[in-house]
Amino acid sequence: MHARRTNYTSLLSVALLAGAVIGTPRFASAQSSVDDAFSEPGINDVITLDDVPPAPGGGTMPEPLMPYDGEAEGEYYTADCFAAEGESWLDWHGVPEVFEHPDANPGYEHSYFQEHELPEEEPELAWKVWEKWMEFLEMPHEPLVEISEFLTRAKHDGTVFTDPEHSWVSGEPKGIVPIMDRPPLIIEYPQKFLGQGTIPEGVELPTGAIWRPTLWVFGSNRFGVSYRDDQVGLGQAGFNFGSFVNRLALFGQLNFTGTERIQIGIRPTDEEEGRPLLTGREYTSHFWKTFTSGGGGRTNLDGLDGWNGDLNVAYFEGQLDEIFPGIDPFDTEMLDYSFSVGRQAMSFQRGLLVNEDMIDAVTVTRNTLYGNGNLNLRMTGVFAWNRLTRVAPLEPNTRAQMYGLFTESDFRYNTMNLDVGFVNDPNRTHRDVLVAAVSSTQRLVGYHNTYNSRFHALASFPTEGEGVGTAFMGSPGNVTGQGELFFSQISVTPHEGEDLIYWNTFVVVDQFTSLARAPQAGPLGDTGLLFAAAGLGLYGPPLATVTNSSVGTALGYQIFLDTKNQQIIYEVGAREGKGNDNFEVAGAVQYQRAIAQNWIWLISSFMSSRKGTDGLSTGLRTEIQLFF
Amino acid sequence: MGQRIQPSRVVTNRRLRLPRMAAVAAFVLGFAGLSAHFAVSQDGSRPVTRTAKQPAKLQLISAVPIAEESEALIDLASINRSEVIGATAFEAHAQCYEDNPFPSAKTCGVCHPKHFREWSVSPHAYAQLSPVFNSFQNAENILLHGTLGDFCIRCHTPVGMALQEQKGGSNLDRHPTAREGITCVVCHRINQPNGRGSGRTNLVAGGENQVVFGPTGNTHFEDVLADPDKYGVIKTEKDETVRGRDGHAQIHKFFQLGTSGFCGQCHDVLFPLGFRLEDAFSEFKSSPAARKYKLNCQDCHMGKIEGKPSGFFFEPVAKVGNAESPPRRRTSHFMAGPDHSVIHPGLYPHNPDAIREVDEDETHGLATMAEWIQFDWRKNWGSSKFEQSKPKDYQFPTAWEDPARRQKARKILNQQFRLLTVYKKKRIEVLRNGFGMSDVQGMHADEKGLHFKVNVVNLTTGHGAPTGFDGERPIYLQVVVWDRNKQVVFRSGDLDGNGDYRDDHSFFVHNGKIPRDRQLFSLQSKFITRNIRGGEREQILPIPYSLNPLNFDRPALRPFTPLGRPLGARKHKQILEPLGNRWAKYRVPACNLTGNGPYYINVRLMAGMIPINLVKTIEFTGFDYGMNAREVADAITRGQVIVRETGAVFNCHEE
């Protein structure tokens, strides 16, 4: 490996992407100070409003509704105009009599246009090509809507918009619709969670803060039935089973204020530190079809016992100036440092960089910072000292430490994330790694529609050579590798309706290694349903998510029905990795619907084919989710 | 210039040998340094230490009526509250009013008419009456399957929620004080700092003789009590045997009432899931106003001029009978903002002469809310012109058949219109103190068309512009260019059939009926929700229904501070930072030019209350007061104001 060369290449690629976005003139223009806001000399013909002739449309150039007279010192309405005198203390003086509502005649005409009368400009070639391509991707949408309506017997949300009046605000009188009661938590004492009633007196801490301790207990349960039949080749991982599986999550929160709380959580039916099966967590399951797995020896099981009492979540979260209000009584210092400490879930770069559901860490965050072109900057420093999962699905590393600085900033056109993290791992096999990432999220405004897009570029740099081990799902690879990951997510909502068509693609160059990953899945789960584990039992992703020298894509159609209470997703995807027999293609369908106030029913299936194997791999699962 | 990572700084194939503790220390110090850098970058200097005497440790003061002070220190606030609230919530209205735990602003207005009048037309007074707000929170509650609870409405009617009123339903069914929204007791019956509690504050209950809390304490009130010859007898406790005017038991000094943090307890809206809906207070804490100029919210929003520090009035704060109290600093209670009323002018501004309760007679007010809604003010009922010219068989609702009553109503409405007019002036005042706009600049022509630009500036030092509910604040530029024949050749910021500008949220644009305004300049932030796959998209409501069909909110299952938001939704801020500015650049396409120059340019900086697409999105829940969505939308559109305006003439040679 030419580690040094590729490291430089990776750094440059990330830097160039960041530079290209940051250096765009539009951001530079936003960085000029207020002092020069009006300083640019006007080019000839700049005249004042008074010189402009009457506006078209029959009206005259409007004056502001009420000439502003507050700029001159002392010119303001004084309270004297409300002096309580005369026949009623409501009479007031000094203000002229008014016989009309001030908004009755705004003084200007609003330009309502249903049809735009101006000619449309011809799009540039790049936009033409792009929009043709997106129109091509949208083509299956309409037939899929019809299929969905047929399958569910529910009305597509878009069909309500086929009414020619659908764009208009309704003029029909309508009574107030009653709203449902708040579903209570298991325990909420003494204050209800977002419930009516008095707020009790608080307890004053020695710091001066007022806390109102309240206990809330809540959670969710997922029960699923899964069937999986993977056709695998020699040396490849796979699943063959039919199972009942359960996942219960219970949380207890001791809430003190709007910003301070302690939360603990358990998942008593699935255990992260169970036997290192293929999905990392051991879910309490019963196999009605005996479990077998391919790849490096077979395992046969009739059930799994994941009962445990481990704390999955146990952290305190708060804000410095709220805990110590006395240090800034006039609120004029920037002491609003937020922090969390303890065992917690963590995600950065949509899971591509850090995707942990159980890590011991301390974080310090500054939010709502601005300046230098940033409209809203968040900076988070992280130090994690325990349970860093680097080698999924093996048990988390208790010795590796992670340092990171993660930022997110809003600009005029996009939101950028710039992140860097370092893992210091005493394990001489795994070794240290530095990972940098940049991403940009924006809406691209086309001529016919607007396209949601999100682009990521990540690179990992082993600082002391690549670490070896089993990377993921039994596939060989490096625990600490050098490589780059480029990830793009593009989606569009077709006219009329709220459906979503997405097209996601990733390219992995060499062996990209994220800082930390959930034991159940690699960092590519955001590509599509086909690249994500179910998070329930051994039902892993239909397509492999190994992050070494591979390329993958997914095209999906999410269709909403029954005023968004039901949805169907159709997805096709493919992946190609290193080697001749490493091409996979798959399709999936997933249906979900809300039931009553706090239930979801889900059914999902897939079918995939892998080059070099005979037959199709299939999977089918259904799940009931309950929230309380 | 783009930032570049220096490759030479990366160590490859070599173990970083930093001692572990040193690494931790460096990390902490580095983070603090970076934070400090961003903290000072706005004004280029570090904040100076406040020289004013800092207060002693904040003292928790119990809400004990003066009549019972000699008894043991009983938490009367809570006892009274539970007893009285029980009565108010479940017993008849009449008893409720007699033993009112939360007095109406009307009660306070008897001695504080200036405060009342200003407050009565303020956004605080409108907070709960707003049909848009009520339908918005109803819609959110329905779409979140009831889990939103009282999150929104807790801020809008703290009294109503303390009285355990229903979240939905009509304001006509609410307790009178609950309808008043952010009424007097909501601020002056708080005795504990609540921090960023998103409005979940504890109100000290008790009648009008209960202790109240103010920024200066009891000093001036004692002067009034000490001079019965001038001010008469003030009843500081409820005693039917004593003749006199009701007054406070005492005024306790509550230091925090005069700080920005007091405003921040409602004006930083942090949902328990971690969603930062509004962060005006957080913006303020990072601003030059706080750090450099040491101002607070009250300096700009309770002074003589709305929206900039202009000093306070120095005058009596109370009028007891015909005698005014000694002059002192008096704060304005207009607290104007971009919102305006869309409801019947008989219902708002709050007017004791106008409204009576169902079980009250007309000495308490002319008509009930339900009767006022029937009064057709647009047809000028009650005016001389209408009354003299109306057809003989004109049908009136029963309540308004009496012409004398209609004339009384018209007189009240004229008072209302005057007050609304003053408020409109205040609204424009605060907007103009927030937004500046340059002349048209940078005009030039090339083969692509005509180019020009204007600069929009945030004139405030204290927060972004817009701020608060900036995800639904249409602040935008309306641009028209026309030729000498008055033929329009370019528009931006024009409105669709509903009254929305042509962004992706316009239903006409979304449905492909009209083209999107690709050059629109808007300062409205956007709610962004996560898609199940395919990145994120803008939505009118910040509910990520792509992720699953059942949105069900519970406390965040992970710390929300590291990301500063939940995974499923966020806000993409588009505001101008304090003292920030942004160029709006325009190009009139060459294909649109007519050859009939010169071309005239008109640019208006417009400010609306909310976009109409929000009204359409929530219209399925219905609107209060019998209004339909179209009425609400039209009133909102009519209420838009021109904040700034400029124009220019473009002379160019066309071949």
Short mmCIF file of N, CA, C and O in Angstrom, two decimals, chain A residues 7 11 32 47 62 69 77 79 87 90 103 108 111-112 114 121 166-167 169-171 174 177 194 197 202 212 261 263 317 319 321-322 331 350 370 380 408 410-412 445 450 463 491 493 495 497 558 597, chain B residues 10 12 14 145 150 154 161 192 194 196 261 283 285 291 330 351 411 418 424-425 495-496 498 504 510-511 514 518 530 534 537 546 556 560-562 565 572-574 581 587 604 620-621 628 630 640 645 647:
data_model
loop_
_atom_site.label_atom_id
_atom_site.label_comp_id
_atom_site.label_asym_id
_atom_site.label_seq_id
_atom_site.Cartn_x
_atom_site.Cartn_y
_atom_site.Cartn_z
N ASN A 7 -2.88 9.01 1.39
CA ASN A 7 -3.32 9.92 2.44
C ASN A 7 -3.40 11.34 1.93
O ASN A 7 -4.34 12.07 2.19
N LEU A 11 -6.72 13.69 1.65
CA LEU A 11 -6.83 15.01 2.26
C LEU A 11 -7.16 16.06 1.23
O LEU A 11 -8.00 16.92 1.44
N SER A 32 -19.17 40.44 3.82
CA SER A 32 -18.82 41.84 3.95
C SER A 32 -19.51 42.41 5.18
O SER A 32 -20.57 41.99 5.58
N ILE A 47 -31.40 56.67 -9.01
CA ILE A 47 -32.16 57.83 -8.57
C ILE A 47 -33.06 57.43 -7.42
O ILE A 47 -33.12 56.27 -7.05
N PRO A 62 -46.57 53.37 -4.78
CA PRO A 62 -47.11 53.53 -3.43
C PRO A 62 -46.09 54.11 -2.48
O PRO A 62 -44.90 53.86 -2.59
N ASP A 69 -41.91 58.05 11.22
CA ASP A 69 -41.41 59.27 11.84
C ASP A 69 -40.68 58.98 13.14
O ASP A 69 -40.48 59.85 13.96
N TYR A 77 -45.01 58.01 19.53
CA TYR A 77 -46.26 58.14 20.29
C TYR A 77 -45.93 58.04 21.75
O TYR A 77 -45.32 57.09 22.21
N ALA A 79 -47.26 57.82 25.68
CA ALA A 79 -48.40 57.20 26.35
C ALA A 79 -49.46 58.23 26.69
O ALA A 79 -50.56 57.90 27.10
N GLU A 87 -65.21 60.66 29.14
CA GLU A 87 -66.32 59.85 29.59
C GLU A 87 -65.91 58.40 29.83
O GLU A 87 -66.55 57.69 30.58
N LEU A 90 -61.17 54.64 28.35
CA LEU A 90 -60.63 54.10 27.11
C LEU A 90 -60.41 55.19 26.07
O LEU A 90 -59.74 54.97 25.08
N ASP A 103 -56.02 47.74 8.15
CA ASP A 103 -55.67 46.83 7.06
C ASP A 103 -56.76 46.78 5.99
O ASP A 103 -56.64 46.02 5.02
N TYR A 108 -51.95 49.59 -1.45
CA TYR A 108 -51.27 49.10 -2.64
C TYR A 108 -51.95 47.79 -3.03
O TYR A 108 -52.64 47.16 -2.23
N SER A 111 -49.92 41.72 -6.12
CA SER A 111 -49.93 41.17 -7.48
C SER A 111 -50.20 39.67 -7.42
O SER A 111 -49.30 38.87 -7.29
N TYR A 112 -51.44 39.34 -7.46
CA TYR A 112 -51.80 37.92 -7.48
C TYR A 112 -51.67 37.39 -8.91
O TYR A 112 -52.22 37.94 -9.84
N GLN A 114 -52.17 33.73 -10.88
CA GLN A 114 -52.30 32.28 -10.96
C GLN A 114 -51.49 31.79 -12.14
O GLN A 114 -50.80 30.78 -12.07
N GLU A 121 -37.42 31.78 -19.26
CA GLU A 121 -36.10 31.75 -19.86
C GLU A 121 -35.70 30.31 -20.19
O GLU A 121 -36.07 29.38 -19.47
N HIS A 166 -57.50 22.61 -5.98
CA HIS A 166 -56.69 22.14 -4.85
C HIS A 166 -55.59 23.10 -4.43
O HIS A 166 -55.11 23.03 -3.32
N SER A 167 -55.15 23.97 -5.32
CA SER A 167 -54.07 24.89 -4.95
C SER A 167 -54.58 26.05 -4.11
O SER A 167 -53.79 26.76 -3.49
N VAL A 169 -56.53 28.21 -1.21
CA VAL A 169 -56.98 28.17 0.18
C VAL A 169 -58.50 28.07 0.18
O VAL A 169 -59.17 28.75 -0.60
N SER A 170 -59.02 27.25 1.05
CA SER A 170 -60.44 26.98 1.04
C SER A 170 -61.25 28.16 1.57
O SER A 170 -60.88 28.80 2.56
N GLY A 171 -62.36 28.41 0.91
CA GLY A 171 -63.28 29.42 1.41
C GLY A 171 -64.46 28.82 2.13
O GLY A 171 -65.40 29.52 2.51
N LYS A 174 -65.53 25.91 8.24
CA LYS A 174 -65.27 24.60 8.83
C LYS A 174 -65.15 24.77 10.34
O LYS A 174 -64.46 25.67 10.80
N VAL A 177 -61.79 21.26 14.53
CA VAL A 177 -61.69 19.81 14.67
C VAL A 177 -61.16 19.49 16.06
O VAL A 177 -60.16 20.08 16.49
N LEU A 194 -45.72 17.37 29.10
CA LEU A 194 -46.50 18.24 28.22
C LEU A 194 -48.00 18.18 28.54
O LEU A 194 -48.84 18.21 27.65
N GLY A 197 -52.04 21.81 33.59
CA GLY A 197 -52.00 21.85 35.05
C GLY A 197 -50.94 22.83 35.52
O GLY A 197 -50.18 23.37 34.73
N GLY A 202 -40.36 25.45 42.18
CA GLY A 202 -39.09 24.77 41.99
C GLY A 202 -38.25 24.77 43.24
O GLY A 202 -38.52 25.49 44.20
N ARG A 212 -37.07 21.56 38.94
CA ARG A 212 -38.33 20.91 39.29
C ARG A 212 -38.23 19.44 38.91
O ARG A 212 -38.62 19.05 37.81
N ARG A 261 -31.32 17.29 32.45
CA ARG A 261 -32.01 16.03 32.68
C ARG A 261 -31.00 14.90 32.83
O ARG A 261 -29.85 14.99 32.36
N GLN A 263 -31.04 10.80 32.00
CA GLN A 263 -31.82 9.76 31.34
C GLN A 263 -31.09 8.43 31.45
O GLN A 263 -29.88 8.37 31.22
N GLU A 317 -27.38 15.64 30.92
CA GLU A 317 -27.25 16.66 29.90
C GLU A 317 -27.68 17.99 30.49
O GLU A 317 -28.69 18.06 31.21
N GLN A 319 -26.76 22.62 30.65
CA GLN A 319 -26.18 23.82 30.07
C GLN A 319 -25.57 24.64 31.20
O GLN A 319 -26.21 24.88 32.23
N ASP A 321 -24.74 27.83 31.82
CA ASP A 321 -25.30 29.06 32.38
C ASP A 321 -26.67 28.85 32.98
O ASP A 321 -27.18 29.71 33.70
N GLU A 322 -27.30 27.73 32.68
CA GLU A 322 -28.57 27.43 33.33
C GLU A 322 -28.34 26.77 34.69
O GLU A 322 -29.14 26.95 35.61
N ASP A 331 -27.10 38.08 31.71
CA ASP A 331 -27.18 37.38 30.42
C ASP A 331 -26.39 38.10 29.33
O ASP A 331 -26.83 38.21 28.19
N ARG A 350 -24.72 11.72 9.42
CA ARG A 350 -25.79 10.76 9.16
C ARG A 350 -25.33 9.32 9.37
O ARG A 350 -25.72 8.40 8.66
N TYR A 370 -22.73 32.79 15.19
CA TYR A 370 -22.83 33.31 13.83
C TYR A 370 -21.72 34.31 13.58
O TYR A 370 -20.99 34.71 14.48
N THR A 380 -19.33 21.01 18.27
CA THR A 380 -19.38 20.02 19.34
C THR A 380 -18.03 19.33 19.45
O THR A 380 -17.51 18.80 18.46
N GLU A 408 -21.60 22.09 12.40
CA GLU A 408 -22.67 22.22 11.40
C GLU A 408 -23.00 23.69 11.29
O GLU A 408 -23.17 24.38 12.30
N ASP A 410 -25.21 26.75 9.01
CA ASP A 410 -26.15 27.16 7.96
C ASP A 410 -25.56 28.33 7.18
O ASP A 410 -25.07 29.31 7.78
N PHE A 411 -25.59 28.21 5.88
CA PHE A 411 -25.28 29.32 5.01
C PHE A 411 -26.55 29.68 4.25
O PHE A 411 -27.59 29.06 4.43
N ARG A 412 -26.40 30.65 3.36
CA ARG A 412 -27.61 31.11 2.69
C ARG A 412 -28.23 29.98 1.87
O ARG A 412 -29.44 29.83 1.84
N VAL A 445 -32.47 24.43 -7.03
CA VAL A 445 -33.69 24.97 -7.62
C VAL A 445 -33.59 24.88 -9.14
O VAL A 445 -32.82 25.59 -9.77
N THR A 450 -37.64 21.30 -7.64
CA THR A 450 -36.51 21.52 -6.73
C THR A 450 -36.00 20.17 -6.29
O THR A 450 -36.78 19.26 -5.99
N THR A 463 -2.88 6.40 11.18
CA THR A 463 -1.68 7.15 11.52
C THR A 463 -0.51 6.26 11.91
O THR A 463 0.59 6.75 12.11
N SER A 491 -33.02 13.59 -4.01
CA SER A 491 -34.42 13.21 -4.00
C SER A 491 -35.26 14.35 -4.56
O SER A 491 -34.82 15.50 -4.61
N THR A 493 -39.57 15.59 -4.90
CA THR A 493 -41.00 15.37 -4.67
C THR A 493 -41.74 15.75 -5.94
O THR A 493 -41.70 16.92 -6.34
N HIS A 495 -44.62 16.86 -8.56
CA HIS A 495 -45.71 17.81 -8.39
C HIS A 495 -46.96 17.06 -7.91
O HIS A 495 -47.19 15.91 -8.27
N GLY A 497 -48.72 16.26 -4.50
CA GLY A 497 -48.51 15.18 -3.55
C GLY A 497 -47.23 15.40 -2.77
O GLY A 497 -46.52 16.39 -2.97
N GLN A 558 -41.11 6.46 -2.52
CA GLN A 558 -41.91 6.44 -1.29
C GLN A 558 -43.25 7.10 -1.61
O GLN A 558 -43.30 8.27 -2.02
N GLN A 597 -53.53 5.29 17.98
CA GLN A 597 -52.72 6.44 18.36
C GLN A 597 -51.25 6.11 18.52
O GLN A 597 -50.40 7.00 18.43
N VAL B 10 -0.37 16.16 8.51
CA VAL B 10 -0.85 14.84 8.83
C VAL B 10 0.32 13.88 9.00
O VAL B 10 1.20 13.80 8.14
N THR B 12 1.71 10.27 9.06
CA THR B 12 1.31 8.97 8.55
C THR B 12 2.27 7.90 9.05
O THR B 12 3.46 8.14 9.22
N ARG B 14 2.89 6.68 11.72
CA ARG B 14 3.67 6.98 12.92
C ARG B 14 2.68 7.23 14.05
O ARG B 14 1.69 7.92 13.88
N HIS B 145 -50.28 12.89 16.84
CA HIS B 145 -51.11 11.94 17.57
C HIS B 145 -51.28 12.31 19.04
O HIS B 145 -51.22 11.45 19.92
N ASP B 150 -49.43 20.19 25.59
CA ASP B 150 -49.63 21.63 25.74
C ASP B 150 -48.36 22.40 25.42
O ASP B 150 -48.20 23.53 25.85
N ARG B 154 -48.93 26.22 26.05
CA ARG B 154 -48.47 26.58 27.39
C ARG B 154 -47.89 28.00 27.40
O ARG B 154 -48.08 28.76 28.36
N MET B 161 -53.61 27.02 30.76
CA MET B 161 -53.04 25.70 31.02
C MET B 161 -52.95 25.44 32.52
O MET B 161 -53.13 24.30 32.97
N GLN B 192 -39.83 32.99 40.41
CA GLN B 192 -38.64 32.16 40.31
C GLN B 192 -38.10 32.24 38.88
O GLN B 192 -38.88 32.24 37.93
N ASN B 194 -36.96 30.75 35.64
CA ASN B 194 -37.30 29.44 35.08
C ASN B 194 -36.32 28.96 34.03
O ASN B 194 -36.48 27.88 33.49
N ARG B 196 -34.37 28.46 30.49
CA ARG B 196 -34.93 28.22 29.15
C ARG B 196 -35.97 27.10 29.26
O ARG B 196 -35.74 25.97 28.86
N GLY B 261 -32.92 37.15 30.48
CA GLY B 261 -33.25 35.77 30.80
C GLY B 261 -34.72 35.58 31.10
O GLY B 261 -35.28 34.50 30.85
N GLU B 283 -29.74 33.65 20.36
CA GLU B 283 -29.13 34.58 19.42
C GLU B 283 -28.66 35.83 20.15
O GLU B 283 -27.57 36.35 19.89
N LYS B 285 -27.71 36.12 23.22
CA LYS B 285 -26.54 35.90 24.07
C LYS B 285 -25.25 35.89 23.27
O LYS B 285 -24.17 36.12 23.82
N ARG B 291 -23.01 41.28 24.40
CA ARG B 291 -21.61 41.12 24.78
C ARG B 291 -20.84 42.43 24.74
O ARG B 291 -19.94 42.66 25.53
N ARG B 330 -40.91 54.23 33.40
CA ARG B 330 -42.05 53.41 32.99
C ARG B 330 -41.73 52.74 31.66
O ARG B 330 -41.28 53.38 30.71
N ASN B 351 -60.76 45.11 25.19
CA ASN B 351 -61.46 46.34 25.52
C ASN B 351 -62.55 46.03 26.52
O ASN B 351 -63.53 45.34 26.20
N LYS B 411 -69.08 52.88 17.90
CA LYS B 411 -68.21 53.78 18.64
C LYS B 411 -67.02 53.01 19.24
O LYS B 411 -65.88 53.47 19.20
N ARG B 418 -58.59 52.88 15.97
CA ARG B 418 -57.51 53.82 16.31
C ARG B 418 -56.35 53.10 16.97
O ARG B 418 -55.19 53.33 16.67
N LYS B 424 -50.18 49.40 14.31
CA LYS B 424 -49.58 49.19 13.00
C LYS B 424 -48.36 50.09 12.82
O LYS B 424 -47.35 49.69 12.25
N LYS B 425 -48.49 51.29 13.34
CA LYS B 425 -47.35 52.20 13.28
C LYS B 425 -46.18 51.64 14.09
O LYS B 425 -45.03 51.67 13.66
N LEU B 495 -46.92 37.57 -5.72
CA LEU B 495 -47.66 36.59 -4.93
C LEU B 495 -48.56 35.73 -5.81
O LEU B 495 -49.10 36.20 -6.82
N ASP B 496 -48.71 34.49 -5.39
CA ASP B 496 -49.59 33.59 -6.14
C ASP B 496 -51.05 33.86 -5.73
O ASP B 496 -51.34 34.80 -4.98
N ASN B 498 -52.96 32.59 -3.71
CA ASN B 498 -53.27 32.53 -2.29
C ASN B 498 -52.67 33.69 -1.51
O ASN B 498 -53.15 34.03 -0.43
N ASP B 504 -40.97 27.10 -3.01
CA ASP B 504 -41.44 25.71 -3.11
C ASP B 504 -42.65 25.44 -2.23
O ASP B 504 -43.32 24.43 -2.41
N HIS B 510 -45.82 24.28 -6.15
CA HIS B 510 -45.66 22.86 -5.83
C HIS B 510 -46.47 21.97 -6.78
O HIS B 510 -46.04 20.89 -7.14
N ASN B 511 -47.63 22.47 -7.16
CA ASN B 511 -48.47 21.68 -8.05
C ASN B 511 -48.17 21.94 -9.52
O ASN B 511 -48.91 21.47 -10.39
N ILE B 514 -47.59 27.34 -11.65
CA ILE B 514 -46.83 28.53 -12.02
C ILE B 514 -45.36 28.25 -11.74
O ILE B 514 -45.03 27.39 -10.91
N ARG B 518 -37.12 31.96 -9.26
CA ARG B 518 -35.75 31.52 -9.06
C ARG B 518 -34.85 32.63 -8.52
O ARG B 518 -33.72 32.38 -8.15
N ARG B 530 -35.95 15.13 7.72
CA ARG B 530 -35.15 14.04 7.16
C ARG B 530 -36.05 13.09 6.39
O ARG B 530 -37.12 12.71 6.87
N GLY B 534 -32.60 9.64 0.90
CA GLY B 534 -32.62 10.75 -0.04
C GLY B 534 -32.45 12.10 0.61
O GLY B 534 -33.01 13.09 0.15
N ARG B 537 -35.58 17.37 3.07
CA ARG B 537 -36.34 18.28 2.23
C ARG B 537 -37.03 19.34 3.08
O ARG B 537 -37.19 19.16 4.29
N SER B 546 -41.83 11.30 6.54
CA SER B 546 -41.20 10.33 5.64
C SER B 546 -40.58 9.18 6.44
O SER B 546 -40.48 8.06 5.94
N ALA B 556 -36.31 13.18 24.02
CA ALA B 556 -35.26 12.68 23.13
C ALA B 556 -34.56 11.48 23.77
O ALA B 556 -34.29 11.47 24.97
N PHE B 560 -29.65 15.83 23.09
CA PHE B 560 -29.91 16.63 21.89
C PHE B 560 -28.89 17.75 21.72
O PHE B 560 -28.88 18.43 20.72
N THR B 561 -28.04 17.93 22.72
CA THR B 561 -27.09 19.03 22.59
C THR B 561 -25.96 18.76 21.58
O THR B 561 -25.55 19.69 20.90
N PRO B 562 -25.43 17.54 21.46
CA PRO B 562 -24.31 17.37 20.52
C PRO B 562 -24.68 17.75 19.08
O PRO B 562 -23.86 18.33 18.37
N ARG B 565 -30.06 19.46 17.70
CA ARG B 565 -31.36 19.22 17.05
C ARG B 565 -31.62 17.73 17.10
O ARG B 565 -30.69 16.94 17.32
N HIS B 572 -33.22 25.31 8.85
CA HIS B 572 -32.13 25.93 8.09
C HIS B 572 -32.33 27.43 8.16
O HIS B 572 -33.21 27.98 7.52
N LYS B 573 -31.50 28.05 8.95
CA LYS B 573 -31.68 29.49 9.15
C LYS B 573 -31.29 30.26 7.90
O LYS B 573 -30.24 29.99 7.29
N GLN B 574 -32.12 31.21 7.56
CA GLN B 574 -31.85 32.08 6.42
C GLN B 574 -31.80 33.54 6.85
O GLN B 574 -31.84 34.44 6.02
N ASN B 581 -25.52 41.62 6.59
CA ASN B 581 -26.18 42.12 5.38
C ASN B 581 -26.08 41.08 4.28
O ASN B 581 -25.26 40.16 4.34
N ARG B 587 -31.40 39.65 -12.18
CA ARG B 587 -31.09 39.75 -13.62
C ARG B 587 -32.42 39.71 -14.37
O ARG B 587 -33.20 38.75 -14.21
N ARG B 604 -39.35 46.72 -3.09
CA ARG B 604 -39.95 46.89 -1.76
C ARG B 604 -39.48 45.76 -0.85
O ARG B 604 -39.46 44.60 -1.26
N PHE B 620 -57.29 22.15 7.61
CA PHE B 620 -58.13 20.98 7.89
C PHE B 620 -58.61 20.94 9.33
O PHE B 620 -59.54 20.21 9.66
N THR B 621 -57.98 21.73 10.19
CA THR B 621 -58.40 21.74 11.59
C THR B 621 -59.50 22.75 11.86
O THR B 621 -60.07 22.76 12.95
N ASN B 628 -63.21 31.19 7.95
CA ASN B 628 -62.69 30.15 7.07
C ASN B 628 -61.28 30.51 6.65
O ASN B 628 -60.79 31.63 6.90
N ARG B 630 -59.92 31.13 3.86
CA ARG B 630 -59.77 32.22 2.90
C ARG B 630 -59.80 33.58 3.62
O ARG B 630 -59.03 34.49 3.31
N GLN B 640 -49.78 42.70 5.28
CA GLN B 640 -48.37 42.87 4.93
C GLN B 640 -48.03 44.35 4.85
O GLN B 640 -48.85 45.16 4.41
N GLU B 645 -38.50 50.89 0.77
CA GLU B 645 -38.81 50.92 -0.65
C GLU B 645 -37.79 51.78 -1.37
O GLU B 645 -37.32 52.79 -0.84
N GLY B 647 -36.25 52.75 -5.67
CA GLY B 647 -36.49 52.60 -7.10
C GLY B 647 -35.34 53.16 -7.89
O GLY B 647 -34.44 53.81 -7.35
#
